[in-house]
XYZ file of C-alpha atoms in Angstrom:
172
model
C -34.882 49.767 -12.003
C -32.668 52.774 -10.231
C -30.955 55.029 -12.058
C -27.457 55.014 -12.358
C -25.643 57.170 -9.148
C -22.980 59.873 -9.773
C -19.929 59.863 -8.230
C -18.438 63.178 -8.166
C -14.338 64.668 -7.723
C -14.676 67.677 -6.069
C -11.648 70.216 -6.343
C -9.431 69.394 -3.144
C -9.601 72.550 -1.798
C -13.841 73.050 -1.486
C -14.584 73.220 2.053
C -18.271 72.733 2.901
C -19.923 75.644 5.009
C -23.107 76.092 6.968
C -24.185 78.086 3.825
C -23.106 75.536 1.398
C -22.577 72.334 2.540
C -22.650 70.750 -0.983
C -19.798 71.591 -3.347
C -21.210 74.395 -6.315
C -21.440 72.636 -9.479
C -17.592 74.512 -10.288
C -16.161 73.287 -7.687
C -16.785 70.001 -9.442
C -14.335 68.590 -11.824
C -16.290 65.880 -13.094
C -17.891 62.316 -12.036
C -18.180 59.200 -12.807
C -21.797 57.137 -13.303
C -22.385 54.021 -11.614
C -24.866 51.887 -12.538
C -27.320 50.135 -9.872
C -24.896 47.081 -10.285
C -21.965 48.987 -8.973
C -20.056 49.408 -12.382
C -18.331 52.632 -13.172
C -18.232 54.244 -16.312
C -15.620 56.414 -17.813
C -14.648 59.867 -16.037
C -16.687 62.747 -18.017
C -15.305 66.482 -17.119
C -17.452 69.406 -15.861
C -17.057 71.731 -18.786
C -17.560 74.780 -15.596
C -14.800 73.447 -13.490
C -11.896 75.592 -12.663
C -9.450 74.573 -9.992
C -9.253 77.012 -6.879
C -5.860 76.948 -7.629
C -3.804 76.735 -10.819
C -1.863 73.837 -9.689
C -5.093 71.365 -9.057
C -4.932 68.647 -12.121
C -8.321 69.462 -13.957
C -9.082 65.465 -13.964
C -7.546 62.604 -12.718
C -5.315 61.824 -16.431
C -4.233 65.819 -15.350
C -3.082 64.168 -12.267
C -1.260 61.346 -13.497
C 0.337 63.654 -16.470
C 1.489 66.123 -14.009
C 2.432 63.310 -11.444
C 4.889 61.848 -14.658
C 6.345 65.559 -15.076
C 7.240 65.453 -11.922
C 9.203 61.844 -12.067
C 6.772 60.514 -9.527
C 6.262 56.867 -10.114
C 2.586 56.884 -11.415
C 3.731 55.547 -14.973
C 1.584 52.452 -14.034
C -1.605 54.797 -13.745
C -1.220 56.123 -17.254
C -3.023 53.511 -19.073
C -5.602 53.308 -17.015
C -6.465 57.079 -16.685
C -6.520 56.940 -20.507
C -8.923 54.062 -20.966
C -10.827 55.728 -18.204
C -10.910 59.363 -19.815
C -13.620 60.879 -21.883
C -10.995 62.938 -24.217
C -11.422 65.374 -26.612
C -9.926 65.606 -30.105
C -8.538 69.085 -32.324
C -10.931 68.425 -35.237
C -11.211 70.758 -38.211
C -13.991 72.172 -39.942
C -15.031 68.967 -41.569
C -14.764 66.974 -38.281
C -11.386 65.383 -38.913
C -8.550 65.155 -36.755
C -6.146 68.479 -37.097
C -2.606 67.579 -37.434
C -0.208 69.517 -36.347
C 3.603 69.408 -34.919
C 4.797 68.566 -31.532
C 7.391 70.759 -29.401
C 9.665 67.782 -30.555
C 8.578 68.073 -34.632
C 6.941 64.841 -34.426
C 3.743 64.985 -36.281
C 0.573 64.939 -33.409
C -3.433 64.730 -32.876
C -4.325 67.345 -30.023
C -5.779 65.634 -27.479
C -7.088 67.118 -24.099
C -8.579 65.738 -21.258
C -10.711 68.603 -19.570
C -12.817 71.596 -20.612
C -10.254 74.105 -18.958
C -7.581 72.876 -21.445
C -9.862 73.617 -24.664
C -10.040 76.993 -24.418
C -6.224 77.433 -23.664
C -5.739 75.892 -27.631
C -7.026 78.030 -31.288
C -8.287 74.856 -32.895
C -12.225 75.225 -34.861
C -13.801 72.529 -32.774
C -13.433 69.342 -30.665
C -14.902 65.960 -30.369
C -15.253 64.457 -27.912
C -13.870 60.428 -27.915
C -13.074 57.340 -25.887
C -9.393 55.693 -26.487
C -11.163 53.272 -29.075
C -12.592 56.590 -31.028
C -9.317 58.199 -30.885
C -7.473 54.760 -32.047
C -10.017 55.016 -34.857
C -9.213 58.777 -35.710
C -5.370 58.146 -35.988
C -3.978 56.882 -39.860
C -2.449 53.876 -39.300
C 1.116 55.142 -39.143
C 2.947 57.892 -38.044
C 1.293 60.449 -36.352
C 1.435 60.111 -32.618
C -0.891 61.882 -29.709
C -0.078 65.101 -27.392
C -2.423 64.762 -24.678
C -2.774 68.318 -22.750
C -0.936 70.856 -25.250
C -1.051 74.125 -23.448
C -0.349 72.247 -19.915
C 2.902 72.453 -17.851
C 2.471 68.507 -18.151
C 1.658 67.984 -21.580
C 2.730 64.873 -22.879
C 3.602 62.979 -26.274
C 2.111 59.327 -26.455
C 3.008 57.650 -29.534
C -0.090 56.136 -31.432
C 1.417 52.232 -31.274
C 0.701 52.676 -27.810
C -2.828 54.520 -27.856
C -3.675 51.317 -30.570
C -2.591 49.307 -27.997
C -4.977 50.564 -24.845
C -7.805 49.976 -27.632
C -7.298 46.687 -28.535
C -6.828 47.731 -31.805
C -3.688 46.309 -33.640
C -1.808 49.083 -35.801
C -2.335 49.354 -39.532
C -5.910 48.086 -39.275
């Protein structure tokens, strides 16, 4: 049986050369496996990327986040770059989820969807988790999700809704 292909985002402003006409592995945000039947898997980040320019989303939910800062209509796309993302979660010594306050007050779980926006955060360590894990991680009431801290686009996604893009009712 083949193995699964890659398929790679490379930062939008790599331009091949005669001396290097494949992107360097940090010029690579992350990629995506695809099995031999053609299905994708979830988007998993290149802990070395670093945009060429500050402004270049780290990963696609980057993009969508700083899309939605900007009032573009990509709304729609948020769901989907969640389900999609390979996240990390603000975990404490004892592996559980660090809760801390929002900009707003509300209590949060730091959440961040690249490598580049770990080290921008003091936390002890992350962990990494699909939208089910991080459904699973959050009590059943009351503390909500800030995706991307440190980011010009951070943003606050209550946990009814992260429940919801897991299939997971709230309270269970």
């Amino acid at each position: 049986m083949p193995d699964a292909e890659m398929l790679m985002l490379v930062d939008p402003d790599w331009k091949p050369s005669a001396d290097q006409p494949n992107p360097p592995r940090e010029a690579v945000s992350g990629a995506w496996t695809v099995s031999p039947q053609g299905v994708r898997g979830r988007f998993e980040p290149n802990p070395v990327y670093r945009p060429l320019r500050p402004e270049t989303p780290l990963d696609p939910l980057d993009a969508v986040l700083r899309g939605l800062s900007r009032t573009d209509p990509v709304s729609e796309l948020l769901a989907p770059a969640l389900r999609d993302a390979l996240l990390a979660i603000a975990v404490d010594e004892q592996d559980v989820a660090l809760v801390r306050r929002a900009p707003d007050g509300t209590p949060v779980v730091m959440v961040v969807s690249a490598y580049g926006h770990r080290e921008q955060l003091d936390v002890p360590a992350w962990r990494d988790v699909t939208v089910e894990e991080l459904a699973e991680a959050l009590p059943a009431k009351g503390i909500d999700v800030l995706v991307n801290p440190a980011s010009t686009a951070s943003i606050r996604i209550p946990a009814t809704v992260v429940f919801e893009l897991a299939g997971r009712a709230e309270g269970r």
